[in-house]
Each structure stands twice: as C-alpha cells, then as structure tokens.
Coordinates of C-alpha atoms and ligand atoms in Angstrom, one line a residue:
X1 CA -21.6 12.3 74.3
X2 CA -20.5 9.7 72.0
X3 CA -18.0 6.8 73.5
X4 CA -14.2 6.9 72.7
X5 CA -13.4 3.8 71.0
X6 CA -10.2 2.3 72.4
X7 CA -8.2 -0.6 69.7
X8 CA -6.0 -2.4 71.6
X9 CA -2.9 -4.2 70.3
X10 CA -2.0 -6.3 73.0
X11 CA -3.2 -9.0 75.5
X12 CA -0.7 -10.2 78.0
X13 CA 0.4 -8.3 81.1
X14 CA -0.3 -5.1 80.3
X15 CA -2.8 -5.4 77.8
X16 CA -4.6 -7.7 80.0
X17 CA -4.0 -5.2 82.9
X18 CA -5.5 -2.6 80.9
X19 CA -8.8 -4.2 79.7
X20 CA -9.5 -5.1 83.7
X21 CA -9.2 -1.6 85.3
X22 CA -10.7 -0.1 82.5
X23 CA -13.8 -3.0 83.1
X24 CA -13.6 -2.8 87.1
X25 CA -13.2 1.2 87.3
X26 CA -15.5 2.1 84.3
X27 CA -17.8 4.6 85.9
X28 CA -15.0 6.5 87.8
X29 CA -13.3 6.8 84.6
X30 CA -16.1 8.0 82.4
X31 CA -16.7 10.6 85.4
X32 CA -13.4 11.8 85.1
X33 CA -13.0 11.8 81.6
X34 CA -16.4 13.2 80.3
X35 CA -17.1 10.4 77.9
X36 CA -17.6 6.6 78.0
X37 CA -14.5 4.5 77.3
X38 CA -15.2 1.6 75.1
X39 CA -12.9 -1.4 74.0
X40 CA -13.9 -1.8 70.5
X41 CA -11.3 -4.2 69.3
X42 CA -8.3 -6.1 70.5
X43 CA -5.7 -8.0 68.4
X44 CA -3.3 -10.8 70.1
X45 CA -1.5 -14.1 69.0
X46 CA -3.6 -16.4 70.3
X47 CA -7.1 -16.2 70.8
X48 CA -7.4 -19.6 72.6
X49 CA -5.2 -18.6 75.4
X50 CA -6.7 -17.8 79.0
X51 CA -6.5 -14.4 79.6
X52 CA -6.1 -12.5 82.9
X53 CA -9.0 -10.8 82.1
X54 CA -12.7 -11.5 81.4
X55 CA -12.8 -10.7 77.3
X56 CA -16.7 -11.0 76.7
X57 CA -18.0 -8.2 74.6
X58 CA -14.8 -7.5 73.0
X59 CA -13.6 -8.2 69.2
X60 CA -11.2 -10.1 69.0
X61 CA -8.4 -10.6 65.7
X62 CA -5.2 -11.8 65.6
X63 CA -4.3 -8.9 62.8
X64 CA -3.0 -5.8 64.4
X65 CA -3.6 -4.1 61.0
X66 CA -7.5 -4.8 61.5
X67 CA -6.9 -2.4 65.0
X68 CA -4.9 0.2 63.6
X69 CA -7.2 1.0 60.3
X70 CA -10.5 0.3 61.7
X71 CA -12.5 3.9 61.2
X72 CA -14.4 3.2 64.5
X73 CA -11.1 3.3 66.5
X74 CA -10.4 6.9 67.5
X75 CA -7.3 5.5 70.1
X76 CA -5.1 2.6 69.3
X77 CA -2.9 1.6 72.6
X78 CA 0.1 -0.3 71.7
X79 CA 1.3 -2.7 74.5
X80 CA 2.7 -5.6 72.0
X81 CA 6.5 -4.4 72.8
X82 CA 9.4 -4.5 70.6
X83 CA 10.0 -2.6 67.3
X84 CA 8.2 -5.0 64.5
X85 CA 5.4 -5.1 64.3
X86 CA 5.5 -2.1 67.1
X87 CA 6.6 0.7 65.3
X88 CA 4.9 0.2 62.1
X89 CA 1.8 0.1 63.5
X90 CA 1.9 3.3 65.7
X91 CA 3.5 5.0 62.2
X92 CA 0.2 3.5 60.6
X93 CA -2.4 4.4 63.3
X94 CA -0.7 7.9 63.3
X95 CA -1.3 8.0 59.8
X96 CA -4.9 6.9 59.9
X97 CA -5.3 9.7 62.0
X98 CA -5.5 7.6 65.9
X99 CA -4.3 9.1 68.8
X100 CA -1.3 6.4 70.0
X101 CA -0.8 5.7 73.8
X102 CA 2.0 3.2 74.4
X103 CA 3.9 1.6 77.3
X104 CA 7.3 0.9 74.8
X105 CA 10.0 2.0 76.1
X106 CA 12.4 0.7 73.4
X107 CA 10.3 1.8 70.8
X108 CA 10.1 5.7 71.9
X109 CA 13.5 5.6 72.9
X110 CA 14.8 4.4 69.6
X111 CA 12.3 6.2 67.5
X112 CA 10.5 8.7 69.4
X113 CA 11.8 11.7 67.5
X114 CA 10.5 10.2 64.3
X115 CA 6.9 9.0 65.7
X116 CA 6.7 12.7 67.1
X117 CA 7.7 14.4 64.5
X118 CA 4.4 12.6 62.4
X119 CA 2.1 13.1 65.6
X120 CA 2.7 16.7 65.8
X121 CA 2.6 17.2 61.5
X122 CA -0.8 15.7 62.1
X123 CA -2.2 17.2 65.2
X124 CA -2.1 13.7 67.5
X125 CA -1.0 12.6 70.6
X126 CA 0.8 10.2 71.6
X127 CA 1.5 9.2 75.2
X128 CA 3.9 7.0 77.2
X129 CA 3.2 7.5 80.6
X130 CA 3.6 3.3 80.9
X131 CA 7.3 3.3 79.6
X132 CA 8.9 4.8 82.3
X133 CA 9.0 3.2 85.8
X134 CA 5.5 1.4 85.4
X135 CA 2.7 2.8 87.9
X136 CA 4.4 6.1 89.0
X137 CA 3.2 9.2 86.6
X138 CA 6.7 10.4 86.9
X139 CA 6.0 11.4 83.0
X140 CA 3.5 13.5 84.1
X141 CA 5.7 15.0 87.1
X142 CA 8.5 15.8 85.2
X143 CA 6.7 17.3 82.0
X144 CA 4.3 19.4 84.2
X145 CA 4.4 19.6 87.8
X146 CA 8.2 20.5 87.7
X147 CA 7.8 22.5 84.5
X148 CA 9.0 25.9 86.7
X149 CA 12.3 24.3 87.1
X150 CA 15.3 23.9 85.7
X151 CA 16.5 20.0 86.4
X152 CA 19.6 19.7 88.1
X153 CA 19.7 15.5 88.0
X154 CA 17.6 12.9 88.4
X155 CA 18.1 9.2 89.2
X156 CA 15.9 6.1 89.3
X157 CA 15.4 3.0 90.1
X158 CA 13.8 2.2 87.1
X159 CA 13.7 -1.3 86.3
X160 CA 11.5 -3.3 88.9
X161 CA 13.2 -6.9 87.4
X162 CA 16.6 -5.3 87.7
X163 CA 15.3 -4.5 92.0
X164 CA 13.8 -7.3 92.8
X165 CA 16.7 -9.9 92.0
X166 CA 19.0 -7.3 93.5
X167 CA 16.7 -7.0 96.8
X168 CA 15.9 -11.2 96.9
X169 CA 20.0 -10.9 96.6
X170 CA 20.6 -8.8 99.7
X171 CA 17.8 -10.0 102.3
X172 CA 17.4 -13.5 101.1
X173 CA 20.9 -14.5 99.9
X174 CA 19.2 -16.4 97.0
X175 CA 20.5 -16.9 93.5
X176 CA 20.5 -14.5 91.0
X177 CA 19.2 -17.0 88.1
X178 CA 16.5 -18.9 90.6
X179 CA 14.8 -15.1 91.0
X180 CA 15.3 -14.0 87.7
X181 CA 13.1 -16.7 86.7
X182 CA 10.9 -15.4 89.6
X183 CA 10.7 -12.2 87.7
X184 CA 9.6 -13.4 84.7
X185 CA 6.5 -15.7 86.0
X186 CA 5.3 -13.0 87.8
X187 CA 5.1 -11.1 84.1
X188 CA 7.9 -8.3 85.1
X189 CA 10.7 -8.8 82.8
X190 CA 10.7 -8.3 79.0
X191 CA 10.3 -10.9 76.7
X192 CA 14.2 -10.6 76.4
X193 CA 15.2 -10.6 80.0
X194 CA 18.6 -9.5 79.0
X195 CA 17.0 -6.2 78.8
X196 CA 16.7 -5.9 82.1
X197 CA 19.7 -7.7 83.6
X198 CA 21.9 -6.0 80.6
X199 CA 20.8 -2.6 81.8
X200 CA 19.3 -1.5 78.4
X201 CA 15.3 -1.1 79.8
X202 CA 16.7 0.9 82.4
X203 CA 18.4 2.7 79.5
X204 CA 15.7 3.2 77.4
X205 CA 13.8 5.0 80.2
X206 CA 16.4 7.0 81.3
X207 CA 16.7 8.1 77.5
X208 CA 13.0 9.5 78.2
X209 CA 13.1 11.0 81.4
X210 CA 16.2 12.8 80.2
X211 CA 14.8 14.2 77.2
X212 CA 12.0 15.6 79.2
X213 CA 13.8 16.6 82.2
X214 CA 16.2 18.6 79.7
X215 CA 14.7 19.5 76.6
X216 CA 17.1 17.4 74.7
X217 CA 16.3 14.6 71.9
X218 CA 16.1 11.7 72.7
X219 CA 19.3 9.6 72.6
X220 CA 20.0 6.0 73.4
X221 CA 23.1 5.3 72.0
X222 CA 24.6 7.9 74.2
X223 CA 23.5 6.5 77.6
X224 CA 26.1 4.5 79.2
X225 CA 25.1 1.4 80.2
X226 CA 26.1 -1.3 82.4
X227 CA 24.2 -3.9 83.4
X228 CA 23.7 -6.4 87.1
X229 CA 24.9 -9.7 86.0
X230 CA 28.8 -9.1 87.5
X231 CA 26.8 -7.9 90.9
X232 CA 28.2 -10.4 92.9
X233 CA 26.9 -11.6 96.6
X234 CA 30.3 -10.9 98.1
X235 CA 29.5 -7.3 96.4
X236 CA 26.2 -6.8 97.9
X237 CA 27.5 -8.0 101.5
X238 CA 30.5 -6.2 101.4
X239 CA 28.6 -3.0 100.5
X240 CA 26.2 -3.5 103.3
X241 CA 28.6 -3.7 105.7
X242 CA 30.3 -0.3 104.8
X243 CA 26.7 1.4 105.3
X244 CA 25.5 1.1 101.5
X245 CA 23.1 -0.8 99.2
X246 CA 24.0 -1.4 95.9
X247 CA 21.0 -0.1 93.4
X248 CA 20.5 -0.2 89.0
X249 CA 20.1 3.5 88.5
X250 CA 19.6 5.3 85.7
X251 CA 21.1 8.6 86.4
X252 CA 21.1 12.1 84.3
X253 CA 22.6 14.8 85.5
X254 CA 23.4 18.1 83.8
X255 CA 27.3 19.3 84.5
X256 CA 29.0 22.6 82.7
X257 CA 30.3 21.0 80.1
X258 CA 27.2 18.9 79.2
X259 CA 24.7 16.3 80.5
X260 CA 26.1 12.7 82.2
X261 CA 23.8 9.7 80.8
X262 CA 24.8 6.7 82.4
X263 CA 22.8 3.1 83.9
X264 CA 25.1 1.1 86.1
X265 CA 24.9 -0.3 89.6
X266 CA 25.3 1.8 92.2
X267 CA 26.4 2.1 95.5
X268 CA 23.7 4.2 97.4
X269 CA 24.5 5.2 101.5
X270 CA 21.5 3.2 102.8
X271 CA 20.5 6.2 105.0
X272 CA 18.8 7.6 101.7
X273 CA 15.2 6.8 101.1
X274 CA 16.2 5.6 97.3
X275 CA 18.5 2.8 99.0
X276 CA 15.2 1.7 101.0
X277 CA 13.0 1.0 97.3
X278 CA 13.1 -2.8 97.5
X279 CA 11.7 -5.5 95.6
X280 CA 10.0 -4.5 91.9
X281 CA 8.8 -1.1 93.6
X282 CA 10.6 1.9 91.1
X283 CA 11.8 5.7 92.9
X284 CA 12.9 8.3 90.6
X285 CA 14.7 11.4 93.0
X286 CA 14.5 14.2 90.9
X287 CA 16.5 17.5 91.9
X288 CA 14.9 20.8 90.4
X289 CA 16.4 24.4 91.3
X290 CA 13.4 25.7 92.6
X291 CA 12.0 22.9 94.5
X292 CA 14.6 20.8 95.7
X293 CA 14.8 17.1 95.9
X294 CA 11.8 15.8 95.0
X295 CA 10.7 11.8 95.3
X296 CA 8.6 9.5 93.4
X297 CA 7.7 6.3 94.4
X298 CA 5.7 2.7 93.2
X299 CA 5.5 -0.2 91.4
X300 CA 7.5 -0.2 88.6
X301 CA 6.0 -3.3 86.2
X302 CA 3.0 -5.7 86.7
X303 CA -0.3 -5.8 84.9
X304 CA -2.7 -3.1 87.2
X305 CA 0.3 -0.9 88.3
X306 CA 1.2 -0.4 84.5
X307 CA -2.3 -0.6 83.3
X308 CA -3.0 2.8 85.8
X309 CA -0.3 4.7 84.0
X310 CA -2.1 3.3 80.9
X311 CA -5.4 4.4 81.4
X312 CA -4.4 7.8 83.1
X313 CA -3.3 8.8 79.3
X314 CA -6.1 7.1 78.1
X315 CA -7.8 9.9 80.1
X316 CA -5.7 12.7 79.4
X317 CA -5.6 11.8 75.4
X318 CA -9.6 11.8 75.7
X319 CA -9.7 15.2 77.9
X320 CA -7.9 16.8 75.1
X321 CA -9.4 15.1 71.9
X322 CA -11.4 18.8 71.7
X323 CA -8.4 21.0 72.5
X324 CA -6.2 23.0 70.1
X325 CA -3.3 20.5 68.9
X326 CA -0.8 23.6 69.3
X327 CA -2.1 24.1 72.9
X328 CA -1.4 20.8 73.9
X329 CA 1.6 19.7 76.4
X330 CA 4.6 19.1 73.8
X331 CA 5.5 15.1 73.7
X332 CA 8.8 15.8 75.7
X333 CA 7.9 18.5 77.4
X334 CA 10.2 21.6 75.8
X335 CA 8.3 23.1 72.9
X336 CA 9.3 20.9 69.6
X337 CA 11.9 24.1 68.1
X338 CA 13.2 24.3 71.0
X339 CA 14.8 21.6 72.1
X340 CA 18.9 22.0 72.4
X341 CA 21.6 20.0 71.6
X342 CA 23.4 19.9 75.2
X343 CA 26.8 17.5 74.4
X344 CA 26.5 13.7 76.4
X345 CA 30.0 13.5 77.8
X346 CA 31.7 10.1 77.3
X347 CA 32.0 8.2 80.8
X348 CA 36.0 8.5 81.4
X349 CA 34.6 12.4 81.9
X350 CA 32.3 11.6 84.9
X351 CA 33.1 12.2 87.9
X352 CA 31.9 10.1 90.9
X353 CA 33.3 8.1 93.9
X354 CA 34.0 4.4 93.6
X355 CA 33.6 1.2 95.6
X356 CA 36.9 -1.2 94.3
X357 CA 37.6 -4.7 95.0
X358 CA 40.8 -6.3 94.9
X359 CA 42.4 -9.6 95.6
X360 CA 46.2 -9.0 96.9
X361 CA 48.6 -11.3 97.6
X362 CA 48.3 -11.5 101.9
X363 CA 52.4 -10.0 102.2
X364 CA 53.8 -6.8 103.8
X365 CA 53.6 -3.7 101.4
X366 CA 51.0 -4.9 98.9
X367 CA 48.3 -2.5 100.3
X368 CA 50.9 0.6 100.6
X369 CA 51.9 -0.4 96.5
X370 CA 48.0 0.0 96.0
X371 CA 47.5 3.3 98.4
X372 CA 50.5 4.8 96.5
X373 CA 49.3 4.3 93.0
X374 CA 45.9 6.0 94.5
X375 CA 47.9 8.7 95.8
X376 CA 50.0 9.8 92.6
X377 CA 46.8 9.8 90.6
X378 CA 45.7 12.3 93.3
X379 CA 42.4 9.4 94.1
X380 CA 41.7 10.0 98.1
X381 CA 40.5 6.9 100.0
X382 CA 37.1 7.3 102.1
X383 CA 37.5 3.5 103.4
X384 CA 39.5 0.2 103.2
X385 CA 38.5 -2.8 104.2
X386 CA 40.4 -5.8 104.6
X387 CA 39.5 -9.3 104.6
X388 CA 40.9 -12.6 105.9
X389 CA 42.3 -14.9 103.4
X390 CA 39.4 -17.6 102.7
X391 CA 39.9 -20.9 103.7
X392 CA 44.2 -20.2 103.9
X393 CA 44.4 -19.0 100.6
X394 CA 47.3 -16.7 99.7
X395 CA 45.0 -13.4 98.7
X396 CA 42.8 -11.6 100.3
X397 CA 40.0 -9.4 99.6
X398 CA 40.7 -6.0 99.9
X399 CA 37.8 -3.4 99.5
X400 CA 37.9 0.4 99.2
X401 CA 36.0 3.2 98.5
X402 CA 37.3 6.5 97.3
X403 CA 36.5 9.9 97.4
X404 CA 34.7 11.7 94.0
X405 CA 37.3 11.5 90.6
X406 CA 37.5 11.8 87.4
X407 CA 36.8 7.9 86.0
X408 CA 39.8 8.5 83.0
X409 CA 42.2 8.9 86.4
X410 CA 40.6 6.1 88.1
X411 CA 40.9 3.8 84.5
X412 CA 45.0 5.0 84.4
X413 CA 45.2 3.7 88.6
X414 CA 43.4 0.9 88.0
X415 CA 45.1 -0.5 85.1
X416 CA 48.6 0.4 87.3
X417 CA 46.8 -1.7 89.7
X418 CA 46.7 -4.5 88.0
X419 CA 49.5 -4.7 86.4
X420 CA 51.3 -5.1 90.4
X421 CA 52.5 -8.7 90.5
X422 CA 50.8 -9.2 94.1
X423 CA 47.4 -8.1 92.4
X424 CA 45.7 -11.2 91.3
X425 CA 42.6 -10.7 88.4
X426 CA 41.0 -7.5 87.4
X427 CA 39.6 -5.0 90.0
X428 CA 36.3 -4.9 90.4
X429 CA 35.0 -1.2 90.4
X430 CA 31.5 0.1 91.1
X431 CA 30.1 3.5 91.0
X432 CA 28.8 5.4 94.0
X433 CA 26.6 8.4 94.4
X434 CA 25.9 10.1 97.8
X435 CA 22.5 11.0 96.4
X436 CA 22.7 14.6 98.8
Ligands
NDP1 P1 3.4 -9.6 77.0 O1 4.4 -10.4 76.3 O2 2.8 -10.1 78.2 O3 2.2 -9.2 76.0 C1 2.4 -8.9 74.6 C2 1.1 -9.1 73.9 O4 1.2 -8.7 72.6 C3 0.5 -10.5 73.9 O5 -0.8 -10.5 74.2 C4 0.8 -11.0 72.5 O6 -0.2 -12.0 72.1 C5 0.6 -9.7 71.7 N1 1.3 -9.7 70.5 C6 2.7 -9.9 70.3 N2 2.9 -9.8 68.9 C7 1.8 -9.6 68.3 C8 1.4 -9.5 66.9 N3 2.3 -9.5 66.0 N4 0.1 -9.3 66.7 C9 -0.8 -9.3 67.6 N5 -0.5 -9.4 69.0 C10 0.8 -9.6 69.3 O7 4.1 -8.2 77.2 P2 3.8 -7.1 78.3 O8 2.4 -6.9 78.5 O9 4.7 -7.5 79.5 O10 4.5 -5.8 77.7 C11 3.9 -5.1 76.7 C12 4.6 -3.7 76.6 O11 4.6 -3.0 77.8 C13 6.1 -3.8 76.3 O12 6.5 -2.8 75.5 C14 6.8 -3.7 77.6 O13 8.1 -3.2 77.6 C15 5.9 -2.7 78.3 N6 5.8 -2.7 79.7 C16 5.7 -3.9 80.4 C17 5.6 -3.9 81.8 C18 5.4 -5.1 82.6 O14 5.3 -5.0 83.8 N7 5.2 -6.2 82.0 C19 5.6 -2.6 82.5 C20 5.8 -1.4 81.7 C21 5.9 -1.5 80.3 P3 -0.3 -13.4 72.7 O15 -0.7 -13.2 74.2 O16 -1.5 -14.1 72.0 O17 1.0 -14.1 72.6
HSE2 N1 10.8 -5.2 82.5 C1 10.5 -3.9 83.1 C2 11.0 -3.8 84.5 C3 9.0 -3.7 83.0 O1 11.3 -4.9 85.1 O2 11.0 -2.7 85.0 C4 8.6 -2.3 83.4 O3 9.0 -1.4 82.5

C-alpha cells in the first residue's frame, strides 16, 4: 500500500521527538499500522538550528502554510504550541481535507468544540493523545477502555514542570526559581512557564480529561485554578511531617448538584500511590463505578515520552483512514448530540478538608479564640500543630488541618480569623483530598 504522508509543523521538543521514534521505530510502526509512515515535510523557524534529530531526507520550510496545503500531505501534526499561528492552521488543514493530530493542550481546550465541530462536518480526525499528561495514553483510557463506566472523579498530576520543582522542593530543599530554570533546559515547560507554575497547563488538561470522562463540552473558563508559586518550603515541610505530600492536581469530580473543576495544590496522605509520583513523572487516578480506582502512570513532558503518545495517534488516525467517519471513536468520547450540560459549581460550593497556616501572637487564649471561631462555623479540627516562635519572635506558627467543609464556611472562619488582633497576616489555606 501506498505510504501515509505525515506534514509536520514543528521542530523543537516534541517535534524533534517525533521525527526520531518515528526514524528509530519505523519498521515496528509500519507493522502495526499496515502502511509506511513517511515525513514529507516539516516547517520550523529556523532551519540553521541544530536539531535533536537527524533531518536528512526531509523538506524543510519555514512556512507552515506550505505543510498544511500541500496535496501530498494526508496528516498534518501540529506540535508548534500556542493559538496563532496554531489554530489557524489546524482550521486550514481541516479544511484542506488533512487528518490533524496535535499535542496543544491550550488550543483544544480553548477551541476544541469549534475545531471538532469542522472535523466531524468533514469526516476527519483529529487526535490529542499528547496534550494530556505527555507519554501516558490516558486519552485513550478514558475514551475507551473505561467507556462501560460511569466516572465518579478523577485526579492528576498533570503537569510534569509543576512535579518536578515541587519534588526537587521536598527531597532536595532547593529553590523554587533555580529548578524552574531546570525545567525548562530540559525542554519541559511551555514557552510561557507561567503556564505551568500558574496552574493554567494543568487546567487546560483537566478541561480535556473532564470533557471525556463526562460527556460535557469542554470548558476552561470554569476550571478553578490555582497555581504553585505561594507553595512555600515551610509548607511542604510542615505537610510532611503530618504524613502528607503536597501535589498540583487537577481534579474533576461529579457531585449531585453538578461537576467540581478545580487545579490547586493539594495535600495528598503520602500512603497513596499518587503522593509517591515524583519528579516530571504524571498519574492520573481515575474512579469509575464499575471498575474502581483505576491508576495511570509516566512521564508527563519530554521529547520521546510525548513523541510516543504522538505517534500512537499517528497510528490510530492511519488504522482508521479506511473506516466509516460515523463509526469512528467520537473526539471526546460521548457521541457529538449527546453531550450534556452538567452545571460547574463555583468553588465556595466544594467541599473538601483543609490544611491552614497561621501566625498567632505566642499568649494564653489565642489558639482557643481560633478553635472557637472553627467551632461556631461547625469546621471540626483533624490536627493542630504548634510551633516554637523563631528565633524569639512574638508569633508562632500554628498549623491545622480540618475535617471535610463547605469552602464558603471556611472563607466566613477564615476572614473571622484574621480579623483577631493576635492573628498576624493572612492565613494560608490549602486544599486536601484523602484520595480513598
Ligand atoms: P518548542 O518550543 O520546543 O517547539 C516549537 C516548534 O515550533 C519549534 O521548532 C519552532 O521552530 C516551531 N515554530 C514555532 N512557531 C512557528 C511558526 N510560526 N512557523 C513554523 N514553525 C514554528 O515546543 P514543544 O515541542 O515543547 O511544544 C510543542 C507543543 O507540544 C506545545 O503545544 C506544547 O504545549 C505541547 N507539549 C509539549 C510537551 C513537552 O514536554 N515539551 C509535552 C506535551 C505537550 P524553531 O525551532 O525554528 O524555533
Ligand atoms: N509543560 C508541560 C508540563 C508539558 O510540564 O507538564 C507537558 O504537557
């Protein structure tokens, strides 16, 4: 059979990832996909740059509009990032008639309705496996092998950047901007790594793996998010020693009165396998009625681990090129007129325990004020912790962590909090989930 010809938009980590496994594994992947897979052209910035991989045999342009009209291309794969050019080009390729596979999260989050509703009108596909937690076919997982269940939650670890500064944190006490810099020369963070740190990559996935998970449309602006720049060291150590590790997840989780769509760190009981995902490795726990908990685990960004997911729907997209477009796995999963629209409840309707930190004034009473204000909102305490003064100041560190509540009662007992006299600065409050 005549070869598949793959355009590539893209040259950097992933693209770069991509052209090498599909060079180094090209005989296993023609065996498993029936026809040769061949790289007809590839568009970048610069064509003088060095390249991770070996380019020879490949054309190369510096106009993505050259890759996404060219009639010998049957499959464009978009790993450029961002929105423009981005998402003018998939709409173009789409409407040149290509097959799209892309490892944009931003871009399907933010417009994947749209770009779906033009794939299905013309009988294309478009795949993603890529955007959502890197090497792991969690796409895949959740849109097929779990397609018996109904999805009771999920939560991920899903941004590897976000993972590894929080593990180098924990183990190695180092410095949140030294490792972030770490992150990027080893080609894991986005071009904007306030992305990552920010919370809004982690969003963007979550935006995806909820719209599979629950036949919903995709919905970024109603994620809440909250980022891992105010994760402090004192934080992380503190944590640890009440038995917990503190985790970015991106959590979905369908209630009766709607579905909770939230990214914020986490407090995890570090008994739980979840806790134990360290460095840029990505785990995505997903709770289904039928089968239970159920755990996926890997890398979550560099160049091969993304480039598998890549080339795995470069596979699928080719498996299928023959089949019946209405026969084909819907983009997110639910059949396109029937997905529902299940309410996102604002955060202050959560309901979840907390971990607080407070600095109180070191004096008789301040503690039982604190405990009291807890009390009337009806907030049980799990654990306190109290700390010496440092170095003879007058406040101390007072940690706690409380049983599951609403967050609008925790927001009225915090700001009561505050507003004691012996209560110096804000209190810190972070989320945490028992994960059982
Ligand atoms: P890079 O910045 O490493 O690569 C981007 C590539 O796009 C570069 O080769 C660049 O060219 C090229 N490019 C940018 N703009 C244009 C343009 N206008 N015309 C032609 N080429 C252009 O990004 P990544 O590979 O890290 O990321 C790509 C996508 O994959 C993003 O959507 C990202 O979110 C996603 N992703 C990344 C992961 C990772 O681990 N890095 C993991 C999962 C998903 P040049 O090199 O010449 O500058
Ligand atoms: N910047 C992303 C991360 C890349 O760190 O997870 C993978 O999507």
């Amino acid at each position: 059979m005549k070869p598949v010809n793959i355009g590539l938009l893209g040259l950097g980590t992933v693209g770069g990832g991509t052209v090498k496994v599909l060079k180094r594994n090209a005989d296993e992947i023609t065996r498993r996909a029936g026809r040769e897979i061949h790289i007809s052209v590839v568009a970048a910035r610069d064509l003088n740059r060095t390249r991770i991989c070996d380019t020879a045999g490949i054309r190369l342009t510096t106009d993505p509009y050259e890759v996404v009209t060219d009639p010998e291309v049957d499959i464009v794969v978009e790993l450029i990032g961002g929105l423009d050019p981005a998402k003018d080009l998939v709409m173009r390729a789409l409407d040149a008639g290509k097959h799209v596979i892309t490892a944009n999260k931003m871009l399907i989050a933010l417009h994947g309705n749209e770009i779906f509703a033009k794939a299905s009108e013309k009988g294309l596909m478009v795949a993603f496996e890529a955007a959502v937690a890197g090497g792991i076919p969690i796409i895949k997982a959740l849109r097929e092998g779990l397609s018996g269940n109904k999805v009771e939650w999920l939560a991920g670890i899903i941004n590897g950047t976000c993972n590894f500064i929080l593990t180098e944190m924990r183990e190695k006490g180092r410095d949140f901007v030294d490792v972030l810099k770490e992150a990027q020369a080893l080609g894991y963070a986005e071009s904007d790594p306030t992305f990552d740190v920010e919370g809004i990559d982690a969003a963007h996935k979550l935006t995806i793996l909820a719209s599979i998970a629950f036949g919903i449309p995709l919905q970024f602006d109603k994620v809440w998010t909250e980022g891992i720049s105010g994760v402090t060291a004192l934080d992380v150590a503190y944590a640890e020693a009440l038995g917990y590790r503190i985790k970015l997840l991106g959590i979905a989780r369908r209630v009766e009165k709607g579905i909770e769509l939230r990214v914020h760190p986490t407090l995890i009981p570090e008994r739980r396998l979840i806790a134990n995902v360290n460095g840029v490795m990505n785990a995505v726990l997903v709770k289904g009625d039928a089968v239970g908990p159920t755990l996926y685990y890997g890398a979550g960004a560099g160049a091969e681990p993304t480039a598998s997911s890549v080339v795995a729907d470069i596979v699928d997209v080719v498996r299928t090129l023959t089949s019946d477009p209405e026969n084909r796995v819907p983009h997110l999963a639910f059949q396109p007129d029937a997905i529902s629209d299940i309410p996102i409840l604002p955060i202050e309707d959560i309901e979840t325990a907390y971990y607080l930190r407070l600095s109180a004034e070191d004096k008789p009473g301040v503690l039982a004020d604190v405990t009291r204000i807890l009390a009337n909102h009806n907030i049980s305490i799990e654990a306190v912790i109290q700390k010496e003064p440092p170095n003879g100041e007058s406040h101390l560190p007072v940690i706690m962590l409380t049983q599951k509540v609403q967050e609008r009662k925790l927001n009225n007992a915090i700001r009561e909090i505050e507003a004691l006299s012996a209560i110096n600065g804000p209190v810190k409050r972070i989320r945490l989930e028992t994960l059982g």
